[in-house]
Coordinates of C-alpha atoms in Angstrom, one line a residue:
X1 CA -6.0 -55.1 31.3
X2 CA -7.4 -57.5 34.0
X3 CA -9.2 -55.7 36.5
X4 CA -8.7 -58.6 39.6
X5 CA -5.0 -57.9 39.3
X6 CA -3.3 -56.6 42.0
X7 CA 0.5 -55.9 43.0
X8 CA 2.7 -58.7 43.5
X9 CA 5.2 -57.9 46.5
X10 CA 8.5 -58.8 45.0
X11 CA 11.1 -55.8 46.2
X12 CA 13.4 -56.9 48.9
X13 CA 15.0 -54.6 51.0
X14 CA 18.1 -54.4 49.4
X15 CA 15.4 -53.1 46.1
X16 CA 13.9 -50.8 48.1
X17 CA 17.1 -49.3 49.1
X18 CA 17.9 -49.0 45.6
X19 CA 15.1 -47.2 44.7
X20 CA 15.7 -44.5 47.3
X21 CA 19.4 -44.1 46.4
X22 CA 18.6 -44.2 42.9
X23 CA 16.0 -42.2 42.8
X24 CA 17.8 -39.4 44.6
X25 CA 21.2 -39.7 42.8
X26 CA 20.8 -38.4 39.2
X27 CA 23.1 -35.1 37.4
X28 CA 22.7 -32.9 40.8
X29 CA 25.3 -33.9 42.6
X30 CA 28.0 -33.3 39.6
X31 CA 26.7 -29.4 38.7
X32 CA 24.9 -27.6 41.4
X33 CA 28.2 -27.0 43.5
X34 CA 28.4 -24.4 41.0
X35 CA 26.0 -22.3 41.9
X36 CA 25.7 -23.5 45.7
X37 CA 29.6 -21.9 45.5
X38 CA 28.6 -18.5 43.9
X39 CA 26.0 -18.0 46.4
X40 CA 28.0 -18.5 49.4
X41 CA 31.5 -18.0 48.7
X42 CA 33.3 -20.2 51.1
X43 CA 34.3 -23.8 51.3
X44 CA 32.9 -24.1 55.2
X45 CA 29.5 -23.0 54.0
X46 CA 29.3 -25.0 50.6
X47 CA 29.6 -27.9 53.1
X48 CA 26.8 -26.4 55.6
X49 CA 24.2 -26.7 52.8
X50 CA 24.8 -29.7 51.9
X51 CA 24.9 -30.5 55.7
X52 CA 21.7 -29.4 56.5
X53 CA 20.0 -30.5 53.8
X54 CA 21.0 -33.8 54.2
X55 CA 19.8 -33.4 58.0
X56 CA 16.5 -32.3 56.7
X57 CA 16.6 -35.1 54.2
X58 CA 17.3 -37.6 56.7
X59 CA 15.0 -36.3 59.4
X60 CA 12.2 -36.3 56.8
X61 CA 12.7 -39.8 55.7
X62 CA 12.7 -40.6 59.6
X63 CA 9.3 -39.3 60.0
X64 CA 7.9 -40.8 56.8
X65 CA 8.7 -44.2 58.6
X66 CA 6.1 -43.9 60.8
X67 CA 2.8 -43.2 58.0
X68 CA 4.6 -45.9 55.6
X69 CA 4.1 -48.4 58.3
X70 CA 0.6 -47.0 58.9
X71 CA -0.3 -47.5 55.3
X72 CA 1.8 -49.6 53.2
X73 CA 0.1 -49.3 50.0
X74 CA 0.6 -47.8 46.3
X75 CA 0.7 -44.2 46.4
X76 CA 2.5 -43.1 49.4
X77 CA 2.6 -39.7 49.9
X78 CA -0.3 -38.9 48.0
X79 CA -1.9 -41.3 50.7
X80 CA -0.4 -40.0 53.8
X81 CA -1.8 -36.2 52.8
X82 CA -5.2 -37.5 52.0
X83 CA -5.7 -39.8 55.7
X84 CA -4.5 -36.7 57.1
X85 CA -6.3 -33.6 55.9
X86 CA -8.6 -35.2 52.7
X87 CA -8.9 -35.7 49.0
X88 CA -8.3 -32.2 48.5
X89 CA -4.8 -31.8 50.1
X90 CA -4.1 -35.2 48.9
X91 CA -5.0 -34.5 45.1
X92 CA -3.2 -31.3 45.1
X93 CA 0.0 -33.2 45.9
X94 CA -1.1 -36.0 43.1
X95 CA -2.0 -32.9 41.0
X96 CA 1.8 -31.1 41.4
X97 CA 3.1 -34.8 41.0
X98 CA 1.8 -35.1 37.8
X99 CA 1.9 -31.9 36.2
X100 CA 5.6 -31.2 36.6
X101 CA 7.3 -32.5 39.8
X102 CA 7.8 -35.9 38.5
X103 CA 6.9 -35.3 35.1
X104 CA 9.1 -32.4 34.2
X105 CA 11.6 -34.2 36.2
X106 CA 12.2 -37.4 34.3
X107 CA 12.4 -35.4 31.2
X108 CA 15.0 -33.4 33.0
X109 CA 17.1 -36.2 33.7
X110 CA 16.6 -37.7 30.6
X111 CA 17.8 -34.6 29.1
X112 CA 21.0 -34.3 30.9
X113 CA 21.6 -38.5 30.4
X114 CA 22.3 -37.2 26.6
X115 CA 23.5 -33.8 27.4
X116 CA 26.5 -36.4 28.8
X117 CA 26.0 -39.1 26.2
X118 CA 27.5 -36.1 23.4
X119 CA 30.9 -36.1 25.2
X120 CA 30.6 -39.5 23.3
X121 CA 28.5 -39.8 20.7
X122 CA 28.7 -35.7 19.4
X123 CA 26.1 -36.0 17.2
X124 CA 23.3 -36.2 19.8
X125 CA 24.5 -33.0 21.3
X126 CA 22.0 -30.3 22.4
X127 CA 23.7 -28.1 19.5
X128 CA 22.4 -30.4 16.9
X129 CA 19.1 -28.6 16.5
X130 CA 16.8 -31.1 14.0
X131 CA 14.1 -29.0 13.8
X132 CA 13.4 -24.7 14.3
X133 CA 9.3 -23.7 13.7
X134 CA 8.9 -19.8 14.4
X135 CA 5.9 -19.6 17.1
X136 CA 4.8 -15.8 17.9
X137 CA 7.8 -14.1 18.8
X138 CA 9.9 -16.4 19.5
X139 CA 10.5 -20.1 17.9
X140 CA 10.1 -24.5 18.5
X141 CA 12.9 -25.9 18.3
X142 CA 13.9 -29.4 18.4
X143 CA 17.4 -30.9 19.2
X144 CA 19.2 -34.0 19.2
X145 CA 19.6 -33.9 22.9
X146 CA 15.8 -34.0 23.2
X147 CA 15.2 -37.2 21.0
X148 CA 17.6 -39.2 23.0
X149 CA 15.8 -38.0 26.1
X150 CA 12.3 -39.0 24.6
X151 CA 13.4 -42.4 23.3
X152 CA 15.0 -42.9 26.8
X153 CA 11.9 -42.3 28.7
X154 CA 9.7 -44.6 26.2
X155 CA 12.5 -47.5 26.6
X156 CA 12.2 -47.3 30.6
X157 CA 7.9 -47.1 30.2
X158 CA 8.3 -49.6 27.9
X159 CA 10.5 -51.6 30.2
X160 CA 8.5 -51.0 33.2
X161 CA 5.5 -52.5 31.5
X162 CA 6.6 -55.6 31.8
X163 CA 6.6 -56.0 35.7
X164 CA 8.2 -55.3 38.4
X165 CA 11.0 -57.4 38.2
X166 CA 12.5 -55.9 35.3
X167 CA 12.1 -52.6 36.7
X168 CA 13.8 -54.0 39.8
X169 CA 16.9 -55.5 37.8
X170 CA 17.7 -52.2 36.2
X171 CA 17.0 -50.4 39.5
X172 CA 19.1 -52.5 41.2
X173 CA 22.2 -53.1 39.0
X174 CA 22.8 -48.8 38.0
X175 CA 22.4 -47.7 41.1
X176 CA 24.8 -50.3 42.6
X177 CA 27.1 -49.4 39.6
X178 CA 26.7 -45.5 40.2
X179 CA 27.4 -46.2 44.0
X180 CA 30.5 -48.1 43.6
X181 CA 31.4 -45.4 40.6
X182 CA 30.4 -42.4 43.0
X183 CA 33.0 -44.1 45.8
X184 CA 35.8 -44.8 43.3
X185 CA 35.7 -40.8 41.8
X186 CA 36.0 -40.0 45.5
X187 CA 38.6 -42.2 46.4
X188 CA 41.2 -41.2 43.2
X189 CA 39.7 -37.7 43.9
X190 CA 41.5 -37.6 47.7
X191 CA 44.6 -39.3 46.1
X192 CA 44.9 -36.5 43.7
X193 CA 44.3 -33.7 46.3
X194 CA 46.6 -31.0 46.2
X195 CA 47.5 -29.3 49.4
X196 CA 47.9 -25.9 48.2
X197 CA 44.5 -25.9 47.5
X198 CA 43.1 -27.8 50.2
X199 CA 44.6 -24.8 52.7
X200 CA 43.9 -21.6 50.7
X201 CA 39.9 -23.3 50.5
X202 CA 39.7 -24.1 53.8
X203 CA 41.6 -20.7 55.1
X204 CA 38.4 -18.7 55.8
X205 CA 36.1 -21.3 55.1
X206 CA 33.6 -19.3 57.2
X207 CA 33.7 -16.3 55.2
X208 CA 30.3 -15.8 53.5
X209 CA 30.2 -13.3 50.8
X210 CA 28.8 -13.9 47.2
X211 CA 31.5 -14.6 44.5
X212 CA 30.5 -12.1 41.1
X213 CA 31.8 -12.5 37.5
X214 CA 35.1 -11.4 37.3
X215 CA 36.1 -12.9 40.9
X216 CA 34.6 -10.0 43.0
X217 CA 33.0 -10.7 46.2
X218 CA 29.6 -9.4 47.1
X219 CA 29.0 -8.3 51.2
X220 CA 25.9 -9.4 53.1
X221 CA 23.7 -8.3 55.9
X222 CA 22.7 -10.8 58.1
X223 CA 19.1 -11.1 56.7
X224 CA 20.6 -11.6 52.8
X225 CA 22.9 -13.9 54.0
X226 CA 20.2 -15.9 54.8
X227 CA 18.6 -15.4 51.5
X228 CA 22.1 -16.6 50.1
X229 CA 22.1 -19.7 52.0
X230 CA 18.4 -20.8 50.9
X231 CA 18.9 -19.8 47.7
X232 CA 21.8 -22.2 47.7
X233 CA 19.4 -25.2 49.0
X234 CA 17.1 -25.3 45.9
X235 CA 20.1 -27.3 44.3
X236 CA 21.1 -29.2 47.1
X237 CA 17.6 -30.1 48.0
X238 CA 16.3 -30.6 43.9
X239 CA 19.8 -33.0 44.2
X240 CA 18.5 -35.0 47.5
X241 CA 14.8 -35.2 46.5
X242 CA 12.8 -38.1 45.2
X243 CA 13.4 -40.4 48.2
X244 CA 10.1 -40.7 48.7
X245 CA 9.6 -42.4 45.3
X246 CA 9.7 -46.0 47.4
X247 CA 6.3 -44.9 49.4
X248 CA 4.6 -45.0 46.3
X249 CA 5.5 -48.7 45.5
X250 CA 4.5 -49.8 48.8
X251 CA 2.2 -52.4 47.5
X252 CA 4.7 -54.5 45.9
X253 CA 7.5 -54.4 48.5
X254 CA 8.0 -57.5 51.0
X255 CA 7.3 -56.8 54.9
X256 CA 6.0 -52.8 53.8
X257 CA 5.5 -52.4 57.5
X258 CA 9.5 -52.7 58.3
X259 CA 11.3 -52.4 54.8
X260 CA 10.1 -48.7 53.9
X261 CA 11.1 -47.1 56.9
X262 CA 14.5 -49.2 57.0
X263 CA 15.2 -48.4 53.2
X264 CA 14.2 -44.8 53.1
X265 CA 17.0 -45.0 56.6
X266 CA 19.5 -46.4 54.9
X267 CA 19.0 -45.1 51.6
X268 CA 19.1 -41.6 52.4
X269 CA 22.2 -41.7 54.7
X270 CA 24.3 -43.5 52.3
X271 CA 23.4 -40.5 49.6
X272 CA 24.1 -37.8 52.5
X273 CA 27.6 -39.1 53.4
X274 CA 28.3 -39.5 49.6
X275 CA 27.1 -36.0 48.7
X276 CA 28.5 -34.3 51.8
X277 CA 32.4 -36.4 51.0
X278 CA 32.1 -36.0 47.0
X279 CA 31.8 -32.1 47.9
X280 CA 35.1 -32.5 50.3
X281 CA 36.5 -33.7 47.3
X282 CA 35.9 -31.0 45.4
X283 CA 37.5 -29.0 47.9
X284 CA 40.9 -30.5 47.7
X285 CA 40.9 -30.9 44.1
X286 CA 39.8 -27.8 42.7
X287 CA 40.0 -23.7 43.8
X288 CA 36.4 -22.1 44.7
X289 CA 36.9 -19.9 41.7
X290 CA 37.0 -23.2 39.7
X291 CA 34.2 -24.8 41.2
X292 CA 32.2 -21.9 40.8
X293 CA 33.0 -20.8 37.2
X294 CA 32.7 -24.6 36.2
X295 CA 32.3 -24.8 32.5
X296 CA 28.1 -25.2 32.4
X297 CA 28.2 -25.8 36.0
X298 CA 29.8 -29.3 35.7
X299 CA 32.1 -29.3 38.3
X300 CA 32.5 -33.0 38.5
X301 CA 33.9 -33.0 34.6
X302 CA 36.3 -30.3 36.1
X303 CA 37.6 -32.2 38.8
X304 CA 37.9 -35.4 37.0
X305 CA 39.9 -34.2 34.5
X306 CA 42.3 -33.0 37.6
X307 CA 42.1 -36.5 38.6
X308 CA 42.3 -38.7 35.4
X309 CA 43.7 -35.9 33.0
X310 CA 41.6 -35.8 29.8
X311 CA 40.3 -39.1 29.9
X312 CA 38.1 -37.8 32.8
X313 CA 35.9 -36.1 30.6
X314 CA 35.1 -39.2 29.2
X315 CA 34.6 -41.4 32.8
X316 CA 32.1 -38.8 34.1
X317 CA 30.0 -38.8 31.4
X318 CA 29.9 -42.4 31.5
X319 CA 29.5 -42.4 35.2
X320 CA 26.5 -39.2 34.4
X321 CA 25.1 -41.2 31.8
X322 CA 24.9 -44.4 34.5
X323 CA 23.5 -42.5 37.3
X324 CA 20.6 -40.9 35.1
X325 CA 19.5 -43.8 33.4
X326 CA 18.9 -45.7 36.6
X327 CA 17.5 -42.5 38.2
X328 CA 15.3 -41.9 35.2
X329 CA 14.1 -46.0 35.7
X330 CA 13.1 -45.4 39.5
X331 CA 11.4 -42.0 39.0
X332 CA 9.7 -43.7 36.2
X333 CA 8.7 -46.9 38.2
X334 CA 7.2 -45.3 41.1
X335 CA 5.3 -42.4 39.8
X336 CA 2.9 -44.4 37.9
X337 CA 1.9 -46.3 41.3
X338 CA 0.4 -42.3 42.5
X339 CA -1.6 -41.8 39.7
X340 CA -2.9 -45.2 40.1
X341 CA -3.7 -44.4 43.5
X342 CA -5.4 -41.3 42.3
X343 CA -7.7 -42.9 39.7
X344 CA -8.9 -45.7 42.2
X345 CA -10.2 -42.3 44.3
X346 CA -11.7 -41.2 41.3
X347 CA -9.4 -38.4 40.7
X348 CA -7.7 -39.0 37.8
X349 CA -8.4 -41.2 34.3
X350 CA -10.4 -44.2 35.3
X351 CA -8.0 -46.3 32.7
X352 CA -5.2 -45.5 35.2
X353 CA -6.7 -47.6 38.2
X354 CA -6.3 -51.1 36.4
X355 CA -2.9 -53.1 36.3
X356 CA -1.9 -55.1 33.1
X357 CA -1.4 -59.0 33.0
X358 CA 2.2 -58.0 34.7
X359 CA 0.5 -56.3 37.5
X360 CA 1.8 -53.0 36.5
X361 CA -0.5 -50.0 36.3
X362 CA 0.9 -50.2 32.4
X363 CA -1.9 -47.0 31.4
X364 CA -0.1 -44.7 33.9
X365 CA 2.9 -45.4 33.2
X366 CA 2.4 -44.7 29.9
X367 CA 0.2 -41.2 30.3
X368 CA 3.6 -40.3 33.0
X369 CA 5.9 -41.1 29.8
X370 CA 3.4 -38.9 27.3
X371 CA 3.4 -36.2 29.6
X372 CA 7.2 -36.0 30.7
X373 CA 7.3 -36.5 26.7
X374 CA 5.7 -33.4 26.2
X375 CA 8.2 -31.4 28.8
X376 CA 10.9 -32.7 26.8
X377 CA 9.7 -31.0 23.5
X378 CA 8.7 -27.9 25.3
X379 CA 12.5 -27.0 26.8
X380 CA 10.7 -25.0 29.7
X381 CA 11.8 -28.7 32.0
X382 CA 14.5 -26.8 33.5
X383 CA 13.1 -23.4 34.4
X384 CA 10.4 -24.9 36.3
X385 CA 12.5 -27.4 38.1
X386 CA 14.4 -24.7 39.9
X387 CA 10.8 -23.5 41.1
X388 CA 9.9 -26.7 42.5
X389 CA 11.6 -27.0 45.4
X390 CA 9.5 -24.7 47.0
X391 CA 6.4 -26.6 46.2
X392 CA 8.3 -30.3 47.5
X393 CA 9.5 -28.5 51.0
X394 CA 5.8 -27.4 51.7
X395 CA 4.2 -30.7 50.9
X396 CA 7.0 -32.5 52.5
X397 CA 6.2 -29.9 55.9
X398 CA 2.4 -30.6 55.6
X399 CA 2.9 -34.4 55.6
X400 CA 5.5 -34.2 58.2
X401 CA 2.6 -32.1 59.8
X402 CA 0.1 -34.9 59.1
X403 CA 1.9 -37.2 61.5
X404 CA 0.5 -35.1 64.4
X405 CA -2.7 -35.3 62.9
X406 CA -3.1 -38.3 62.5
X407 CA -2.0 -39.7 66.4
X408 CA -4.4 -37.1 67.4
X409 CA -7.4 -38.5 65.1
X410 CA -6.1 -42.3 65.2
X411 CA -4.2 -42.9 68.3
X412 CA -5.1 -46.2 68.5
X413 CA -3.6 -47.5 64.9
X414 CA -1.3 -49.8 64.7
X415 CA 2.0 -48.0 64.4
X416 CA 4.9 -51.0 63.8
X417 CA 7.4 -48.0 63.8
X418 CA 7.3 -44.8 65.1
X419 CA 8.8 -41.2 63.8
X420 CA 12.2 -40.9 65.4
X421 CA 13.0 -38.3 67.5
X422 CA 9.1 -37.2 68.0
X423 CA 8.1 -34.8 68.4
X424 CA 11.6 -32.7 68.8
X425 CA 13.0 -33.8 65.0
X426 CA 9.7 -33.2 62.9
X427 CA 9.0 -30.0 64.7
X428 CA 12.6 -29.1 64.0
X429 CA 12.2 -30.0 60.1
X430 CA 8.5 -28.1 59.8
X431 CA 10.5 -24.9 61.4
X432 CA 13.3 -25.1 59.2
X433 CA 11.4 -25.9 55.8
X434 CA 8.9 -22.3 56.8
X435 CA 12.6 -20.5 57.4
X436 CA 13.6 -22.2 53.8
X437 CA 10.2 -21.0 52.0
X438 CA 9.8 -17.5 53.5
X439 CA 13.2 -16.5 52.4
X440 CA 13.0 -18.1 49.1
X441 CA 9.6 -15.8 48.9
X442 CA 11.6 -12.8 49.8
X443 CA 14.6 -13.2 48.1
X444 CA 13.9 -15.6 45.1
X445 CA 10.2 -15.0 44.1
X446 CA 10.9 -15.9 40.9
X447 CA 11.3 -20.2 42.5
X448 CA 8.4 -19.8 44.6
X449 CA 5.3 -18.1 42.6
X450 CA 5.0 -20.4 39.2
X451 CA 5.3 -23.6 41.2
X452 CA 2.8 -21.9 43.9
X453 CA 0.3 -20.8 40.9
X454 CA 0.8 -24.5 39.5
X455 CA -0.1 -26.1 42.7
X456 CA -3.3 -24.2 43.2
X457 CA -4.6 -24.2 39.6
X458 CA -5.4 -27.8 41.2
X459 CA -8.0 -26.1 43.1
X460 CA -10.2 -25.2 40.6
X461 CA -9.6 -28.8 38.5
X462 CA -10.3 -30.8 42.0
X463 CA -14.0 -29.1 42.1
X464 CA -14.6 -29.7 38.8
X465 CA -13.9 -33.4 38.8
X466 CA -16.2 -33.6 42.4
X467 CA -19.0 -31.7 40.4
X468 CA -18.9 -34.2 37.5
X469 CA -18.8 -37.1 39.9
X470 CA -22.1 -35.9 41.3
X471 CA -23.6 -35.2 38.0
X472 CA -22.8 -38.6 36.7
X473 CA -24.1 -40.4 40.2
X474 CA -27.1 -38.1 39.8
X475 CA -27.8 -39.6 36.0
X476 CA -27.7 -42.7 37.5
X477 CA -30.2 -42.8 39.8
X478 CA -32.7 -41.1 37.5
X479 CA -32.1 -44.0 34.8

């Protein structure tokens, strides 16, 4: 490790772009129609939540413009919440970030990247179970499904070790490929549309009622509708998160001060349109009751299949198989740059703060790939992934937050670009992410209390690492 290294700006904007779109498209977008369709019943509303969560995805993105531009350097987020209410705020962001948003989330996607790869290779299906140990009262167990995932995550460390660049190839080249994939399933997908369906979906597309087993409907009040429709958003927002992954890469992007905000612009609109016309698609191609009783929630399989016949099983899961791999390589590249971040405060393994001959911060990237290693074995990945979208939205409303803050402590900075629409969009955002995490707590306790209790077990490990920092600076004025 050489300890004068530092990161080499070598991402263009084009890169950066990349990243964001990458980052943000992984398996989401071809299952969690499913469930977004049983909660709300109607084709209008399917298309609402994905409306309004691109327009809190975009109007987030917006206002990260403005602190990216204030400090374009490695860590990002973890950065922006620090400057704006301290190292404790910041760490319990790094904290969450390491211990299962990014974490549990690469082994997620590296999960469903072979879940897809068995439509193909059938022996790496999660059926094939390798290994079963009895533990208490209930059991280990150890797939086929979960190897793949593991040796996936090792290749893209492994990769990413090597510098930027290579990172940056692969980042580059999937997600163009999934982009120009995602536009060509769309466009056969409106070819294929069937006008039957298309007017008996779109006949009382305003109709909001929950769809039961069996194809029964389930009545709301007013209040449990809304429930319904936040309920729906932790898949559409889990599907549109990560594109903040290029904040954390900052140092090693050209012109930080205008290419961040630009690409996190550009990179979350062209996901929105794509997300909000893919689920139009759906529409014409396939009944509600068949996008909601999707076989394992894959929609997408569904619809192809209506477009290309039975060959479609076989194009999505390439096309899935695609999009996770590069998603997997961005969530991998740019978490490693936070922890690095971390450990240059102090706050995390001192190893961590150092970059390799490649000027890669090789050590984190390779404790991120041990750790999302570990949530691959463990299976629990998933449960706690539907939990975390409650923990995102309130750090994503504290650092959308921060940006008052910080005019009011530092209003003389240098701001290249400013948030847009300020103050009217950010306040807009912070009001609906609290309506979107009060009715989650109300009607869907069960996503918001294990990521809360997560988050704040942070607490406890922030003072401890402050008290041995003192004890250790202590020692070393009495030698």
């Amino acid at each position: 490790m050489d300890d004068n290294a530092s990161f080499k700006p070598s991402l263009r904007l084009i890169d950066a772009t990349m990243l964001v779109a990458g980052s943000m498209i992984g398996s989401g977008i071809f299952i969690v129609s499913a469930d977004i369709t049983r909660n709300v019943g109607s084709t209008g509303w399917l298309i609402f939540v994905w409306l309004i969560t691109g327009f809190m995805t975009l109007t987030a993105a917006l206002s990260y413009g403005e602190l990216s531009a204030m400090y374009p350097k490695a860590g990002g987020q973890y950065v922006y919440l620090k400057e704006a209410y301290g190292p404790l705020v910041g760490f319990l962001y790094g904290w969450s970030f390491f211990t299962v948003i990014q974490t549990a989330t690469i082994a997620a996607v590296g999960v469903a990247f072979s879940k897809f790869m068995a439509y193909l290779v059938p022996v790496v299906s999660e059926d094939h179970v390798l290994l079963k140990i009895p533990v208490g009262s209930g059991s280990f167990v150890l797939n086929a499904a979960q190897l793949v995932s593991i040796a996936l995550i090792i290749l893209l460390t492994a990769i990413n070790t090597r510098g930027i660049k290579s990172g940056k190839m692969i980042q580059t080249t999937f997600t163009l490929t999934k982009l120009l994939s995602l536009f060509g399933l769309i466009i056969f997908g409106f070819f294929a549309l069937k006008g039957n369906i298309w007017k008996t979906n779109w006949s009382n597309a305003w109709d909001l009622h929950g769809m039961m087993k069996g194809g029964t409907f389930q009545s709301y009040t007013t209040v449990a509708a809304l429930g319904a429709i936040a309920s729906s958003m932790v898949g559409s927002i889990f599907s549109s998160d990560s594109w903040n992954n290029v904040t954390f890469i900052a140092g090693e992007i050209k012109d930080p001060k205008r290419n961040i905000g630009l690409s996190l612009a550009l990179g979350t609109l062209l996901v929105t349109v794509i997300y909000i016309v893919t689920n139009i698609m759906y529409t014409g191609v396939l009944s509600l009751h068949e996008i909601a009783t999707a076989n394992k929630d894959r929609v997408a399989v569904a619809a192809s299949q209506h477009i290309f016949g039975n060959v479609g099983t076989v194009i999505i899961a390439v096309l899935i198989m695609i999009s996770t791999f590069g998603c997997n390589n961005g969530l991998i590249m740019a978490g490693a740059r936070v922890y690095y971040s971390m450990a240059k405060d102090k706050l995390f393994f001192n190893k961590v703060a150092t970059l390799n001959k490649n000027s890669v911060p090789a050590y984190g990237l390779w404790v991120q790939c041990l750790f999302a290693c570990i949530w691959g074995l463990s299976g629990k990945y998933g449960d706690l992934l539907d939990m975390i979208s409650f923990v995102v939205v309130v750090f994503y409303m504290l650092t959308i937050t921060g940006i008052f803050i910080l005019r009011s402590k530092y209003p003389n900075v240098e701001r290249p670009y400013k948030a847009f629409g300020y103050p009217v969009l950010p306040i807009l955002y912070i009001i609906m992410g609290l309506a979107f995490c009060i009715l989650l707590i109300k009607f869907k306790p069960n996503y918001t209390w294990p990521g809360l209790i997560i988050t704040l077990a942070g607490i406890p490990a922030y003072y401890l690492i402050m008290r041995r920092q003192k004890t250790a600076l202590v020692s070393v004025i009495v030698n």
